[in-house]
Amino acid sequence: MKSKNKKRLKMDIGKEMQHLWIKDIKENAKVEGNYLVKSKSVGQTRQGNPFLTLTLGDRTGTIEARVWDRVEEISTQFKEGNIVTITGQANTYRNQVQIQIHELKQNKSPVDPTIFQESTPKDITHMLSDLKKLANQIQNRHLRPLIDSFMADHHFVTQFKKAPAAKNFHHSYLGGLLEHTLSVSQMAVLVSEHYPDLDCDLLLSGAILHDIGKIEELIFDLNIEYSDKGRLLGHIVLGVMMVEEKLKSLKDFPSELALRLKHLILSHHGEFDFGSPKRPKFLEAFALHLIDDMDAKINGLNRLLKDDRQEGSWTVFNNLFQRYFFKGDSSVQANNKVKDIDSKQQGQRYLFPVDL
């Protein structure tokens, strides 16, 4: 049995080594292999001829691809979320590398899902442990049992630690929801220490629960898609429903505290234009919105900058933010890092003398 497992492991490693990762695709490269179809759309040239635009992905990123010939025939052979086998050539269009596909067919053979599923770079077990430690800091005798009821729910925890935080943009990978929730919760504690008028227990509880509806909103297999519940209700409403269900088993939970907690979830997107049913109407709700917004945008922008294939100092135009982003010269940034210095030189780093 062990020899079979070793042989299978060697085969999987061999497949990974042969796979041309999207991050490694350069201009003029010949591209052959299996890729996940993240999106698919049909367009028309000025002459009225159809063409197919695809977003192909693996765990290292995504790349745009085009099909110019036999579009109608090829388009019926696969759909979003399928693995396709392609043969093509990488070229550059508007300073972005894309693949011109010559041959494409749906791959129906078994594949190694880890090639296509992007996952959090952080350790799931450690993050979950850290989140539970934060939850243990909650002293409110009503909020603590509520949070504990979620942490003791095996089905919830199993889904929660695997789920992405979004379909696109921020933390949109397996384990992303836990990573985002932990980050927001850690900042909630820090912000509460800086602003003592904030109710830390309430803010931290809201931080832990604000996105729990994502486990029902999203389907996360090879591709991340919305469930029927997700499209019809959304994670904000689903999250409030999940809290209400847990509250049924907790006796004497104060009605105003329940109201405040549900408002934290309902208002954490901040504005109506951003899908928030309510705007923040007390301190902790306002703080949670700002913390959540910052964590999502920092993660999303960081990934955008790392994944950008545009040559030069600027990214391609970003439609979400309606602007270009400055990348600068990475070599200059690396060379400007402070080198290790001994204790005698330590004081020279400061404009004014300091006690060491």
XYZ file of C-alpha atoms in Angstrom:
356
model
C 0.000 0.000 0.000
C 2.833 2.391 0.873
C 4.570 1.779 -2.457
C 1.357 2.685 -4.315
C 1.071 5.932 -2.358
C 4.700 6.784 -3.112
C 4.152 6.088 -6.809
C 1.031 8.280 -6.838
C 2.917 11.060 -5.040
C 5.705 10.916 -7.615
C 3.142 11.108 -10.419
C 1.472 14.163 -8.833
C 4.829 15.898 -8.385
C 5.662 15.101 -12.006
C 2.411 16.657 -13.191
C 3.135 19.840 -11.228
C 6.640 20.080 -12.641
C 5.306 19.705 -16.205
C 2.507 22.253 -15.751
C 3.330 25.693 -17.149
C 2.269 28.009 -14.342
C 0.423 31.121 -15.422
C 2.838 33.359 -13.533
C 5.644 31.951 -15.727
C 3.980 32.509 -19.117
C 6.040 35.024 -21.089
C 5.620 36.657 -24.479
C 6.206 34.287 -27.428
C 6.002 31.195 -25.200
C 4.270 28.108 -26.557
C 1.475 27.206 -24.150
C 0.184 23.654 -23.818
C -1.664 22.253 -20.843
C -4.704 22.240 -18.595
C -6.212 25.411 -17.150
C -9.344 26.368 -15.243
C -11.892 28.536 -17.081
C -12.638 31.395 -14.663
C -14.764 33.388 -17.117
C -16.004 33.138 -20.681
C -17.634 35.644 -23.035
C -18.298 36.001 -26.761
C -17.617 39.272 -28.571
C -17.578 40.582 -32.121
C -14.888 42.231 -34.200
C -15.633 45.415 -36.145
C -16.215 43.190 -39.153
C -18.884 41.275 -37.226
C -16.857 38.114 -36.724
C -17.247 36.356 -33.352
C -14.347 35.790 -30.965
C -14.104 34.161 -27.555
C -12.509 35.838 -24.540
C -11.497 33.600 -21.644
C -9.924 34.139 -18.275
C -7.817 31.076 -17.544
C -6.400 30.311 -14.132
C -4.304 28.095 -11.936
C -3.224 28.620 -8.354
C -0.567 31.163 -9.393
C -2.923 33.615 -11.078
C -5.021 34.321 -14.158
C -4.413 35.269 -17.774
C -6.643 36.418 -20.628
C -6.947 34.180 -23.688
C -8.622 34.598 -27.068
C -10.125 32.170 -29.574
C -10.546 33.583 -33.098
C -11.402 30.504 -35.176
C -14.302 28.032 -34.942
C -15.718 30.117 -32.108
C -19.280 28.751 -32.103
C -18.083 25.151 -32.322
C -15.505 25.511 -29.550
C -17.741 27.598 -27.265
C -20.308 24.804 -26.913
C -17.709 22.305 -25.687
C -17.128 23.792 -22.220
C -18.402 26.251 -19.622
C -17.049 28.343 -16.761
C -15.594 26.170 -14.024
C -14.395 23.470 -16.436
C -10.805 22.403 -16.932
C -9.756 22.806 -20.568
C -6.731 21.529 -22.451
C -5.290 24.204 -24.716
C -2.562 24.710 -27.271
C -1.625 28.265 -28.068
C 0.902 31.063 -28.256
C 1.507 33.843 -25.740
C 1.679 37.341 -27.183
C 1.373 40.891 -25.928
C -1.684 43.081 -26.458
C -1.802 46.569 -24.946
C 1.231 45.716 -22.817
C -0.484 42.660 -21.334
C 0.479 39.042 -22.009
C -2.428 36.994 -23.345
C -2.776 33.596 -25.019
C -3.942 33.164 -28.582
C -5.544 29.721 -28.509
C -5.185 27.423 -31.516
C -6.777 24.287 -30.056
C -9.108 23.844 -27.085
C -11.133 20.987 -25.638
C -12.687 20.198 -22.287
C -10.524 17.945 -20.132
C -12.648 15.162 -18.656
C -9.736 13.190 -17.223
C -8.897 13.266 -13.478
C -6.795 16.281 -12.511
C -4.863 17.324 -9.423
C -7.148 20.026 -7.915
C -4.272 21.651 -6.009
C -2.879 22.879 -9.343
C -5.963 25.049 -9.861
C -7.086 25.984 -6.346
C -5.393 29.038 -4.905
C -5.109 28.827 -1.120
C -4.115 31.166 1.665
C -0.342 31.340 2.135
C -0.913 31.204 5.890
C -1.353 28.169 8.129
C -5.053 27.327 8.619
C -4.556 25.577 11.972
C -2.557 28.446 13.431
C -5.032 31.063 12.205
C -8.001 29.206 13.676
C -6.148 28.833 16.970
C -5.356 32.560 17.010
C -8.990 33.444 16.302
C -10.178 31.222 19.158
C -7.674 32.890 21.491
C -9.123 36.274 20.567
C -12.648 34.953 21.133
C -11.585 33.800 24.599
C -10.800 37.433 25.460
C -14.494 38.351 25.238
C -15.739 38.975 28.773
C -19.364 39.872 28.081
C -21.412 37.027 29.599
C -23.883 37.082 26.696
C -21.569 37.565 23.725
C -19.036 34.948 24.818
C -21.516 31.996 24.744
C -22.764 33.142 21.335
C -19.272 33.156 19.828
C -18.488 29.857 21.575
C -21.581 28.283 20.003
C -20.169 29.007 16.550
C -16.683 27.793 17.451
C -18.133 24.539 18.820
C -20.180 23.926 15.661
C -18.144 21.356 13.704
C -19.951 21.900 10.386
C -19.592 25.672 10.670
C -15.880 25.554 11.520
C -15.152 23.062 8.724
C -16.733 25.364 6.148
C -15.458 28.574 7.737
C -11.788 27.602 7.639
C -12.012 26.462 4.003
C -14.151 29.232 2.498
C -12.859 32.151 0.439
C -13.800 35.660 1.549
C -14.968 36.711 -1.917
C -15.384 35.571 -5.510
C -13.061 38.295 -6.764
C -10.639 40.954 -5.541
C -9.867 40.364 -1.847
C -8.981 37.076 -0.108
C -10.611 35.230 -3.032
C -8.933 31.911 -2.322
C -9.448 28.892 -0.067
C -8.889 29.882 3.549
C -9.363 33.538 2.659
C -12.401 33.994 4.906
C -10.516 32.823 7.990
C -7.486 34.931 7.061
C -9.651 38.047 6.569
C -11.716 37.449 9.718
C -8.612 36.978 11.863
C -7.036 40.138 10.464
C -10.186 42.215 11.062
C -10.513 40.773 14.583
C -6.885 41.543 15.443
C -7.318 45.126 14.274
C -10.585 45.409 16.212
C -8.684 44.684 19.433
C -5.945 47.199 18.572
C -8.439 49.910 17.635
C -10.373 49.306 20.869
C -7.168 49.776 22.865
C -6.526 53.072 21.068
C -10.128 54.307 21.458
C -11.262 53.281 24.961
C -14.829 54.503 24.357
C -15.347 51.574 22.001
C -16.935 48.434 23.445
C -14.178 45.937 22.642
C -16.333 42.860 23.299
C -19.048 44.084 20.937
C -16.608 45.193 18.232
C -14.625 41.947 18.431
C -17.801 39.857 18.290
C -18.913 41.800 15.224
C -15.499 41.317 13.628
C -15.643 37.543 14.138
C -19.209 37.260 12.820
C -19.396 39.963 10.141
C -18.736 37.676 7.149
C -19.984 34.284 8.381
C -22.705 34.342 5.723
C -19.981 33.792 3.110
C -19.974 30.061 3.881
C -23.513 29.879 2.474
C -23.175 32.622 -0.135
C -20.292 31.000 -1.998
C -19.690 27.591 -3.542
C -15.982 26.828 -3.479
C -14.823 23.884 -5.515
C -12.310 24.316 -8.343
C -13.937 27.655 -9.090
C -15.616 30.127 -6.742
C -19.267 30.750 -7.614
C -22.390 32.129 -5.942
C -24.979 29.749 -4.534
C -28.700 30.327 -5.090
C -28.888 31.634 -1.513
C -25.951 33.895 -2.234
C -27.546 35.435 -5.296
C -31.006 35.794 -3.744
C -30.089 36.896 -0.209
C -26.363 37.705 -0.003
C -23.899 37.040 2.801
C -25.062 39.963 4.947
C -28.641 38.711 5.294
C -27.446 35.104 5.558
C -25.076 36.100 8.371
C -27.870 37.766 10.356
C -30.033 34.662 9.878
C -27.219 32.455 11.211
C -26.857 34.654 14.299
C -30.609 34.624 14.895
C -30.603 30.826 14.738
C -27.884 30.594 17.413
C -29.645 33.165 19.601
C -32.683 30.876 19.864
C -30.708 28.528 22.107
C -29.321 31.299 24.346
C -31.627 32.337 27.169
C -31.970 35.913 28.413
C -29.840 37.412 25.621
C -30.504 41.188 25.862
C -32.662 42.416 22.980
C -30.678 45.633 22.486
C -27.370 43.745 22.425
C -28.797 41.392 19.794
C -29.972 44.414 17.832
C -26.532 46.032 17.983
C -24.774 42.839 16.937
C -27.079 42.345 13.958
C -26.599 45.992 12.971
C -22.824 45.433 12.943
C -23.306 42.715 10.335
C -25.922 44.646 8.346
C -23.857 47.840 8.151
C -20.279 46.611 7.737
C -20.184 47.493 4.011
C -20.742 51.084 5.056
C -22.766 52.579 2.212
C -25.828 51.643 0.182
C -23.750 51.830 -3.005
C -21.495 49.079 -1.621
C -24.363 46.688 -0.908
C -24.947 47.663 2.706
C -28.630 47.420 3.760
C -27.891 49.902 6.543
C -25.235 52.529 7.159
C -23.300 52.395 10.477
C -25.235 54.107 13.250
C -23.035 53.765 16.350
C -19.320 53.810 17.156
C -18.554 50.100 16.952
C -20.443 49.744 13.659
C -18.526 52.644 12.139
C -15.212 51.229 13.363
C -15.978 47.747 12.001
C -16.808 49.141 8.565
C -13.530 51.070 8.377
C -11.435 48.112 9.577
C -13.129 45.672 7.206
C -12.797 48.061 4.275
C -9.099 48.642 4.925
C -8.249 44.951 5.251
C -10.140 44.046 2.078
C -8.559 46.838 0.034
C -5.003 46.297 1.276
C -5.212 42.594 0.455
C -6.870 43.176 -2.902
C -4.507 45.933 -3.992
C -1.472 43.975 -2.874
C -2.544 41.032 -5.024
C -3.334 43.350 -7.919
C 0.166 44.841 -7.794
C 1.837 41.435 -7.542
C -0.204 39.926 -10.384
C 0.045 42.896 -12.759
C 1.848 42.004 -16.001
C 2.122 45.547 -17.346
C 5.668 46.641 -18.116
C 6.879 49.838 -16.483
C 6.051 51.652 -13.275
C 2.252 51.630 -13.535
C -0.415 48.932 -13.536
C -3.063 48.610 -16.204
C -6.139 50.771 -15.601
C -8.230 49.284 -12.788
C -11.959 49.489 -13.490
C -12.979 48.861 -9.878
C -11.058 51.872 -8.551
C -11.097 53.862 -11.800
C -7.375 54.594 -11.698
C -3.879 53.327 -12.453
C -1.688 52.217 -9.537
C 1.974 53.075 -9.157
C 4.346 50.114 -8.839
C 7.601 52.060 -8.886
C 10.995 50.471 -9.312
C 11.231 47.338 -7.162
C 15.031 47.306 -7.401
C 15.212 50.808 -5.923
C 12.892 49.826 -3.070
C 14.984 46.740 -2.309
C 18.241 48.730 -2.288
C 16.791 51.325 0.085
C 16.139 48.869 2.918
C 17.966 49.669 6.152
C 20.900 47.316 6.656
C 21.628 45.618 9.978
C 23.386 48.016 12.325
C 24.960 47.523 15.719
C 23.820 49.176 18.928
C 26.399 51.997 18.632
C 24.894 53.083 15.332
C 21.298 52.669 16.502
C 20.926 56.269 17.609
C 21.936 57.573 14.193
C 18.627 56.321 12.770
C 16.753 59.039 14.643
C 16.608 62.743 13.909
C 16.927 63.586 17.607
C 18.882 61.747 20.334
C 16.940 59.055 22.157
C 17.579 57.057 25.302
C 18.639 53.518 24.376
